[in-house]
mmCIF file of C-alpha atoms in Angstrom:
data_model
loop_
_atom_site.group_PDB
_atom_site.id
_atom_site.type_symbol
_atom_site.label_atom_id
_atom_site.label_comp_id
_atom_site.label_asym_id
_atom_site.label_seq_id
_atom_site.Cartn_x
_atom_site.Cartn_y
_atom_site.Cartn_z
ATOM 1 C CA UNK A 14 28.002 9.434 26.797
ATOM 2 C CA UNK A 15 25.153 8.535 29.160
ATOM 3 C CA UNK A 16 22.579 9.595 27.021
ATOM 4 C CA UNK A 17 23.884 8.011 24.132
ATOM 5 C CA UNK A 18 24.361 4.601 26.031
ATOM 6 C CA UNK A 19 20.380 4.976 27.470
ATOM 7 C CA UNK A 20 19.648 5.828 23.153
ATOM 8 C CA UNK A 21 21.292 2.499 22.104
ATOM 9 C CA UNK A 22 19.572 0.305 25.006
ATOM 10 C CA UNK A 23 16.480 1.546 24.256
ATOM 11 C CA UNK A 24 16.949 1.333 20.585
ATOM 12 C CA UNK A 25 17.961 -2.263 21.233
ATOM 13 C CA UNK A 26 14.888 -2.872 23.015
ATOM 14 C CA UNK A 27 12.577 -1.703 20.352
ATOM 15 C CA UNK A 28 13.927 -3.369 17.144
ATOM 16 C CA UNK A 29 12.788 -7.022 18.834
ATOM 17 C CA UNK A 30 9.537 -5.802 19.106
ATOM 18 C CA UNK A 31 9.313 -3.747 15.657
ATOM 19 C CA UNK A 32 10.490 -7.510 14.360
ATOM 20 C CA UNK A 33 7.376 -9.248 15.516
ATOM 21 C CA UNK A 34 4.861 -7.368 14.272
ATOM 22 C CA UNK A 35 6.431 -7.154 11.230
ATOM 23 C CA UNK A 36 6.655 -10.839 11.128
ATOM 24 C CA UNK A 37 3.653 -12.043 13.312
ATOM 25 C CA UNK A 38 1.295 -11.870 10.426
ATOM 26 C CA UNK A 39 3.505 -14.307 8.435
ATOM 27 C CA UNK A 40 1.883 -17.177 10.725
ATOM 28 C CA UNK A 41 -1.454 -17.062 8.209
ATOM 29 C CA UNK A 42 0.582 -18.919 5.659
ATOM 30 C CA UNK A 43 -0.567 -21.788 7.654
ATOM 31 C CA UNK A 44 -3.415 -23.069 5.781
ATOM 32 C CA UNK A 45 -5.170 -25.008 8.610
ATOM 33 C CA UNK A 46 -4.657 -21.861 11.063
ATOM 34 C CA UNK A 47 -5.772 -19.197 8.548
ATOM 35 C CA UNK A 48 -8.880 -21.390 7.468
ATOM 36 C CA UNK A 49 -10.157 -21.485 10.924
ATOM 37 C CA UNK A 50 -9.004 -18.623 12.224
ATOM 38 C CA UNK A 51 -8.963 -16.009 9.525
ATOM 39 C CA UNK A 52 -12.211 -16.689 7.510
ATOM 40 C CA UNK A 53 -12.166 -13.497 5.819
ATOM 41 C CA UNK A 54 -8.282 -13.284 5.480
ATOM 42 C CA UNK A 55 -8.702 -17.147 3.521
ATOM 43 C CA UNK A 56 -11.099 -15.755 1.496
ATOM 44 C CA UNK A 57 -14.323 -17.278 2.723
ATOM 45 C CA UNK A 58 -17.752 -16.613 1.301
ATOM 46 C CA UNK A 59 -20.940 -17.654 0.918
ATOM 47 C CA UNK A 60 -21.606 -21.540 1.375
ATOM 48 C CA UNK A 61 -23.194 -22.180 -2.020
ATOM 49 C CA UNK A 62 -20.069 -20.455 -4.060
ATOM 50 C CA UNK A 63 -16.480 -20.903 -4.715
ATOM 51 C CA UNK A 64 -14.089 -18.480 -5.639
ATOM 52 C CA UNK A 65 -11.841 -19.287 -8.592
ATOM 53 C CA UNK A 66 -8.594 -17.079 -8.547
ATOM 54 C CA UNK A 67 -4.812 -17.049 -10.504
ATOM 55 C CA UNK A 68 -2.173 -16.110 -9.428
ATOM 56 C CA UNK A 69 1.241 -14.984 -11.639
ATOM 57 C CA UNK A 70 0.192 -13.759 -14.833
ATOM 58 C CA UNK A 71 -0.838 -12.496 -17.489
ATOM 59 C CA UNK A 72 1.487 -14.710 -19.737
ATOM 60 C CA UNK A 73 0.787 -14.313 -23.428
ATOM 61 C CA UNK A 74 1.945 -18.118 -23.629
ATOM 62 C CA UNK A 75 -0.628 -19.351 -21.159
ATOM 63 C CA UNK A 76 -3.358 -16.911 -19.814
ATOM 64 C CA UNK A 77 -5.022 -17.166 -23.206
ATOM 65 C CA UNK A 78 -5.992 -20.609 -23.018
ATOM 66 C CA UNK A 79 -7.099 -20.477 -19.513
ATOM 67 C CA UNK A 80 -9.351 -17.245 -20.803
ATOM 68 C CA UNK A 81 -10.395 -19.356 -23.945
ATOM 69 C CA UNK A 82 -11.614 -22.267 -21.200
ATOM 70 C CA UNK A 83 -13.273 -19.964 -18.948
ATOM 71 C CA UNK A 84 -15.416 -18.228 -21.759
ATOM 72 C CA UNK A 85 -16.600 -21.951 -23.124
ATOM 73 C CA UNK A 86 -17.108 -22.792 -19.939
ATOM 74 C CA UNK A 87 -19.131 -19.314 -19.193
ATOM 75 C CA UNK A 88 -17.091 -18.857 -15.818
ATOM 76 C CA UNK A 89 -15.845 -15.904 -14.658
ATOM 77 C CA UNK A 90 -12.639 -15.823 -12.281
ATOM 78 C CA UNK A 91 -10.135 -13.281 -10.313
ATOM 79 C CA UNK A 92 -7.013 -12.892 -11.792
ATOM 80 C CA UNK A 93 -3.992 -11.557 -9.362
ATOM 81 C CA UNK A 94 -1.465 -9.931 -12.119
ATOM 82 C CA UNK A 95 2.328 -9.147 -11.370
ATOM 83 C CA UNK A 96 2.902 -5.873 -12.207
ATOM 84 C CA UNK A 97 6.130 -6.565 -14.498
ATOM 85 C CA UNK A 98 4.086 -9.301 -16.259
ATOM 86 C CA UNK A 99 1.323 -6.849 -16.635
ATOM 87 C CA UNK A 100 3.877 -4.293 -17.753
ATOM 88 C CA UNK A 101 4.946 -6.404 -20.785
ATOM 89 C CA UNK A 102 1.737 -7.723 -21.930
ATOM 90 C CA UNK A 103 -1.110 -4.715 -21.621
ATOM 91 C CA UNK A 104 -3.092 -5.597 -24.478
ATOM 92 C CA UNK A 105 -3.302 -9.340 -22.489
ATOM 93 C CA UNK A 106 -4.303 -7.368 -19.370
ATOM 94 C CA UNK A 107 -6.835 -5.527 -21.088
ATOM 95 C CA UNK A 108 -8.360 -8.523 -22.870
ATOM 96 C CA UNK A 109 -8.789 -10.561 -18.766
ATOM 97 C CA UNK A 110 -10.623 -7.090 -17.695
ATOM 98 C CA UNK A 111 -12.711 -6.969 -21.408
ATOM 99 C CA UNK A 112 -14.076 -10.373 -20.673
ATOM 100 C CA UNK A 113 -15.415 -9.920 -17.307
ATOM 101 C CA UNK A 114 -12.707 -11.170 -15.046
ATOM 102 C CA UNK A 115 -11.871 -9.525 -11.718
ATOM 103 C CA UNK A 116 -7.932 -8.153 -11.473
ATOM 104 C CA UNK A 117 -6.495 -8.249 -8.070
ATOM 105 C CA UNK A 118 -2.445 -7.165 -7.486
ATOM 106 C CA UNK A 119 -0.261 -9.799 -6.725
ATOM 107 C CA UNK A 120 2.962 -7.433 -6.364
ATOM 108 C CA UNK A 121 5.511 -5.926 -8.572
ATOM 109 C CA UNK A 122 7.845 -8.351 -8.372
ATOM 110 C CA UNK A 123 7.117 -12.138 -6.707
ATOM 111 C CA UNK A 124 9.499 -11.361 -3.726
ATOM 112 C CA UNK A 125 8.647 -12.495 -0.215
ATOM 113 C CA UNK A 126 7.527 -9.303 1.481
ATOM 114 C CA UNK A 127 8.736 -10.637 4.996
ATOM 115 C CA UNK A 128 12.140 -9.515 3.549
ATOM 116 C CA UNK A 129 10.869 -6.026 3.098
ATOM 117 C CA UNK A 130 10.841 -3.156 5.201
ATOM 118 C CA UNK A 131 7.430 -0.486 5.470
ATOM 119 C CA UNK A 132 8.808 1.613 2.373
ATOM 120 C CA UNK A 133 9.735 -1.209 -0.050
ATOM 121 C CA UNK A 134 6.758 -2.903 0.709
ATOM 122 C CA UNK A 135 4.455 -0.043 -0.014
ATOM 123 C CA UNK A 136 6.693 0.722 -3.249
ATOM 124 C CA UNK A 137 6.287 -2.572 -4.493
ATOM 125 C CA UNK A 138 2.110 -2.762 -4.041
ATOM 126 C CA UNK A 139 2.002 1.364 -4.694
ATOM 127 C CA UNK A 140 3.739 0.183 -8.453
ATOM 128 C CA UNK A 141 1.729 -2.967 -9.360
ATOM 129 C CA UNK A 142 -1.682 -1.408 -8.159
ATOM 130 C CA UNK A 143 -0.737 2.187 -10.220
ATOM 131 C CA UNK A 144 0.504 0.006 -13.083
ATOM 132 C CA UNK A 145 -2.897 -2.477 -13.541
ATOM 133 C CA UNK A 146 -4.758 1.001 -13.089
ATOM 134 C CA UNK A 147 -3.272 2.396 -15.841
ATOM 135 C CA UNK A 148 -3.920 -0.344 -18.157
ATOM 136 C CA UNK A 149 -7.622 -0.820 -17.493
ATOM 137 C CA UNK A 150 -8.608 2.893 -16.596
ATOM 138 C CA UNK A 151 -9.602 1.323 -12.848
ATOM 139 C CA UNK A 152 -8.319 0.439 -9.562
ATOM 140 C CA UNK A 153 -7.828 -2.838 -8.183
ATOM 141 C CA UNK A 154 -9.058 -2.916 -4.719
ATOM 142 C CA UNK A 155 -7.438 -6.462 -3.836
ATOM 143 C CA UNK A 156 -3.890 -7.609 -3.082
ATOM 144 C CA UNK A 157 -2.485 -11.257 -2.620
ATOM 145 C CA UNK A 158 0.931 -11.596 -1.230
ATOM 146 C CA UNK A 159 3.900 -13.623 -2.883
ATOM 147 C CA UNK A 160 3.538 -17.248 -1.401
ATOM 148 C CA UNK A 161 1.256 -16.204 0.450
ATOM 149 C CA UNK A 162 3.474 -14.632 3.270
ATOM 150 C CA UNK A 163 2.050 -11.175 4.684
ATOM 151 C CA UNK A 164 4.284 -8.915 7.032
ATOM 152 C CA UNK A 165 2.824 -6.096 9.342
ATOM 153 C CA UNK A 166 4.336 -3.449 6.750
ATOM 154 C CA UNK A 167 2.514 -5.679 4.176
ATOM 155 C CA UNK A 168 -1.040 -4.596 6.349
ATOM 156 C CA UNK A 169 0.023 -1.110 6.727
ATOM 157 C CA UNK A 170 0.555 -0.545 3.284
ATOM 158 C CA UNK A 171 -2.663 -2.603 2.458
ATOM 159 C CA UNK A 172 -4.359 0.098 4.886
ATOM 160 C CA UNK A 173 -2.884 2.832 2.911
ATOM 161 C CA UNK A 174 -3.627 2.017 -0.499
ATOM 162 C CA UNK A 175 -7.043 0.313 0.198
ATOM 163 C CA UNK A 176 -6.170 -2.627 -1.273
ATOM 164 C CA UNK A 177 -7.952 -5.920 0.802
ATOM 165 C CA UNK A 178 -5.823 -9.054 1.173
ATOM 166 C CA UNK A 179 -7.256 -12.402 1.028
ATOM 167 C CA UNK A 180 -5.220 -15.456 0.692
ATOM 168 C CA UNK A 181 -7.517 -19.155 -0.201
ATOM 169 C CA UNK A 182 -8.659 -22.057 1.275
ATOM 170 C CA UNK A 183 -7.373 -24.793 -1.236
ATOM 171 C CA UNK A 184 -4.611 -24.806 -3.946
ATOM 172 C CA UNK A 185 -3.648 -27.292 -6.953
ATOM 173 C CA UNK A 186 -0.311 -27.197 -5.673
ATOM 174 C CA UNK A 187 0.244 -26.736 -9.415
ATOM 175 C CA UNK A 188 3.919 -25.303 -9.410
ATOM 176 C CA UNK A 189 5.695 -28.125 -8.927
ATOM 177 C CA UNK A 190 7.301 -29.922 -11.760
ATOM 178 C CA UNK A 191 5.710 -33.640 -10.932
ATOM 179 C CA UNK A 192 2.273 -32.211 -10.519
ATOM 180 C CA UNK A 193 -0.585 -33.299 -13.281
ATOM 181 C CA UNK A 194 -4.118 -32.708 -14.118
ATOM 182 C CA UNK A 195 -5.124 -34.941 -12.508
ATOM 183 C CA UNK A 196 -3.190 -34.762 -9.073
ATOM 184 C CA UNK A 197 -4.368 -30.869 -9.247
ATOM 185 C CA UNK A 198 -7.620 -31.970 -9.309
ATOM 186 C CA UNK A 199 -7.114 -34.455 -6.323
ATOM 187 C CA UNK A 200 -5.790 -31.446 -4.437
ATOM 188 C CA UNK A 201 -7.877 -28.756 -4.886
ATOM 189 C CA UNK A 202 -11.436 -31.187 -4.415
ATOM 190 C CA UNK A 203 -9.658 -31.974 -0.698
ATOM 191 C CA UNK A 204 -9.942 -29.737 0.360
ATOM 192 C CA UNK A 205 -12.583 -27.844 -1.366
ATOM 193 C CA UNK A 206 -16.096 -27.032 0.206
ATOM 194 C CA UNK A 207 -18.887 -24.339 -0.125
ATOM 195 C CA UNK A 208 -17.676 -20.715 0.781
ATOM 196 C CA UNK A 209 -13.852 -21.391 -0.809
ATOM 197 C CA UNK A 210 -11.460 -20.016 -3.085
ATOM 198 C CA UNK A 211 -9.388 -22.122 -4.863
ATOM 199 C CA UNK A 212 -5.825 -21.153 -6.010
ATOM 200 C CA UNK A 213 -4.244 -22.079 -9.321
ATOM 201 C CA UNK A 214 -1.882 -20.296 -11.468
ATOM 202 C CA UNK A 215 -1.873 -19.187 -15.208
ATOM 203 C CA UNK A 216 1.642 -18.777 -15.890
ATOM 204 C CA UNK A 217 5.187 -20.041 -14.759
ATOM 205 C CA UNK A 218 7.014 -17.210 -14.308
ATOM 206 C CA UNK A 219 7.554 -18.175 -10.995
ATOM 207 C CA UNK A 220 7.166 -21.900 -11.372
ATOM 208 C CA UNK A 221 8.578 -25.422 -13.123
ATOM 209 C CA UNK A 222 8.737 -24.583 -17.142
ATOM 210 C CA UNK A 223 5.210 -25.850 -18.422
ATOM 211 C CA UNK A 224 3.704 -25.972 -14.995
ATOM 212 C CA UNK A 225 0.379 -24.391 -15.585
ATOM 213 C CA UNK A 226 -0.433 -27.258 -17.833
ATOM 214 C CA UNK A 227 -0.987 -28.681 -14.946
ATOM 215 C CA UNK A 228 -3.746 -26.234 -13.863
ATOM 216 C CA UNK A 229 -5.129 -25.658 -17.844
ATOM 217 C CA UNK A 230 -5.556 -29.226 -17.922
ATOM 218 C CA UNK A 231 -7.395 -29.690 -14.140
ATOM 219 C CA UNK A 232 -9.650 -26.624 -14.717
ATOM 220 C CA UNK A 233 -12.375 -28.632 -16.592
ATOM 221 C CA UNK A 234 -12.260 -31.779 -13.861
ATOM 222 C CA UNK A 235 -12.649 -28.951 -11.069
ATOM 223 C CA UNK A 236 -15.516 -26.994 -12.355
ATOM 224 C CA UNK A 237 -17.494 -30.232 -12.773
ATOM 225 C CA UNK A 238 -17.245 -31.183 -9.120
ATOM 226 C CA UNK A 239 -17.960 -27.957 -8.208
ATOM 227 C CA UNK A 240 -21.083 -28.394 -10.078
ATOM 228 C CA UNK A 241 -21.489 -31.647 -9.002
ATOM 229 C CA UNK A 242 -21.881 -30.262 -5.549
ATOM 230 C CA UNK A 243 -24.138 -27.720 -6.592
ATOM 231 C CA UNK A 244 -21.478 -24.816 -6.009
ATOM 232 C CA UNK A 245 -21.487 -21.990 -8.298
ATOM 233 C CA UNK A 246 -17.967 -20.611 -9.471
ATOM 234 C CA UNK A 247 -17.080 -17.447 -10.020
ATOM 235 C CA UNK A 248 -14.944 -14.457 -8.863
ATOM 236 C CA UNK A 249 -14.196 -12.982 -5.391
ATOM 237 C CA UNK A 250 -16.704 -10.009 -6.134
ATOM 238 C CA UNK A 251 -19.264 -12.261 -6.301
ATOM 239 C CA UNK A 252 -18.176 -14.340 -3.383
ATOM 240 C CA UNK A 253 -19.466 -11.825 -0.776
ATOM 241 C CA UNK A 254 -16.281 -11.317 1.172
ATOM 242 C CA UNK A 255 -16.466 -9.379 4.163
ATOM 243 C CA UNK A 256 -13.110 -6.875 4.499
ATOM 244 C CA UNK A 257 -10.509 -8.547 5.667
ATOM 245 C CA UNK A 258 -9.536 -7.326 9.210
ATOM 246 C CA UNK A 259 -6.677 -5.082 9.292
ATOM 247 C CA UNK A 260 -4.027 -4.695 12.436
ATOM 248 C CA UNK A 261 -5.428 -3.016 14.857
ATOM 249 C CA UNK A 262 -5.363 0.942 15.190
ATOM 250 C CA UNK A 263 -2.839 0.635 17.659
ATOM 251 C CA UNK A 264 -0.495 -1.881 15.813
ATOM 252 C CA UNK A 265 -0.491 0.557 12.976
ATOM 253 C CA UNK A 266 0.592 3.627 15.092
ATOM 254 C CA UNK A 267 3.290 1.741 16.479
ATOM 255 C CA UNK A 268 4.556 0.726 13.155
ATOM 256 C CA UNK A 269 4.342 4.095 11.539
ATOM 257 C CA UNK A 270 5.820 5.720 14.605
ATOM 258 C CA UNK A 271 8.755 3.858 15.166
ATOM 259 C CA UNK A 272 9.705 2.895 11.563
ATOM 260 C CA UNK A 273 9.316 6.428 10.228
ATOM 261 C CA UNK A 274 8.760 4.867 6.782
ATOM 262 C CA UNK A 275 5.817 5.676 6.199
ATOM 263 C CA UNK A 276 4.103 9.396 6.495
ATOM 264 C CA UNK A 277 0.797 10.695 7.764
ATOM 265 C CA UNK A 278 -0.470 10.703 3.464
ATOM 266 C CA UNK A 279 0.335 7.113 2.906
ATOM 267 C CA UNK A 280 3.353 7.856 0.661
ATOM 268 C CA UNK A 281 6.708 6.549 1.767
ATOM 269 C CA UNK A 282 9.052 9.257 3.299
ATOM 270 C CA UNK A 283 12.100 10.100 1.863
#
């Protein structure tokens, strides 16, 4: 009975602290924060280029026009795929990789991973990265969180799969319903200086119906003030992104040890 009793306060000690390093990481959704804080977590690069990235696709309805835009406008950009989305549209998949476009993983499924524990965390990236590797014969090697919201299980399973995170440093804001070409535009030039990477999205699977309109329609508007600034666009490859730092060693052990989700290979235990 005593033993059991010292199990349970002890137990009850630990699960506050396994909560906030699962959740401390969530504080980088804070734009402002991350930008100055996390350079290489925001996606920072060199001062005379500009990362253009999408997030949500492919969507047969939208990510063509965005690709037919990008190739007259002989830009190059990093696409972060859903796996489901990539699931039911290979051929679309295929055709973003065929034309020179970088493919990042942005999940399975557009769930916040705050909400997930080490195993279903690691299941969800483990599926979306395996999935986008089967359709283009090769293995993304970056990972951008739903909403932008990483979790300490979220770094651990980055660390496992070798999949780098990296958020942005300016969006369109282009999911909302009211939002236009031209308030995208507004939005994105804001906050938009050498060294960025701007996020839009090519599909609505996860936004107001007809929302990337918004985005296909502000694309133009933005790559002319990034020329008009002398910035170069392209993808995140280009961008010359240092790693983005991972927990430290300890952080890790203490997750892995005291979850017992995840094993010594990097694949979830059973």
């Amino acid at each position: 009975m005593i033993a059991a009793r010292a199990f349970r306060t002890a137990a009850l000690a630990v699960l506050p602290a396994l909560a906030v390093v699962h959740a401390a990481p969530a504080i980088s959704t804070y734009g402002p924060l991350r930008n100055r804080a996390l350079p290489r977590l925001a996606g920072r690069g060199r001062p005379d280029h500009v990362a253009l990235t999408f997030d949500d696709g492919p969507d047969p309805r939208s990510t063509p026009l965005f690709l037919k835009l990008l190739e007259e406008r002989q830009t190059r950009a990093t696409f972060f795929l859903l796996g489901t989305q990539a699931q039911r549209s290979p051929g679309l998949v295929r055709e973003i990789a065929g034309a020179g476009h970088e493919i990042g993983i942005h999940g399975r499924l557009h769930r916040p991973l705050i909400l997930r524990g080490p195993r279903g965390t690691y299941d969800d990236l483990a599926r979306a990265r395996d999935t986008v590797t089967a359709i283009t014969g090769q293995q993304p090697t970056l990972f951008r969180p739903p909403y932008g919201v990483m979790s300490g299980a979220a770094h651990l399973a980055c660390h496992r799969l070798g999949l780098t995170p990296v958020l942005w440093t300016c969006w369109g804001e282009d999911w909302r319903a009211r939002a236009t070409p031209a308030s995208v535009h507004r939005t994105v030039t804001r906050d938009l200086a050498g060294g960025g990477t701007i996020l839009l999205h090519d599909s609505d699977c996860t936004s107001a119906p007809d929302a990337w309109r918004s985005a296909l329609g502000a694309l133009p508007h933005i790559l002319d003030t990034c020329a008009q600034r002398g910035l170069a666009v392209g993808r995140l490859c280009d961008h010359d992104v240092p790693p983005a730092r991972l927990p430290r060693e300890g952080l890790v052990a203490r997750v892995e040890g005291r979850s017992g989700a995840v094993a010594p290979s990097g694949r979830p235990s059973r």
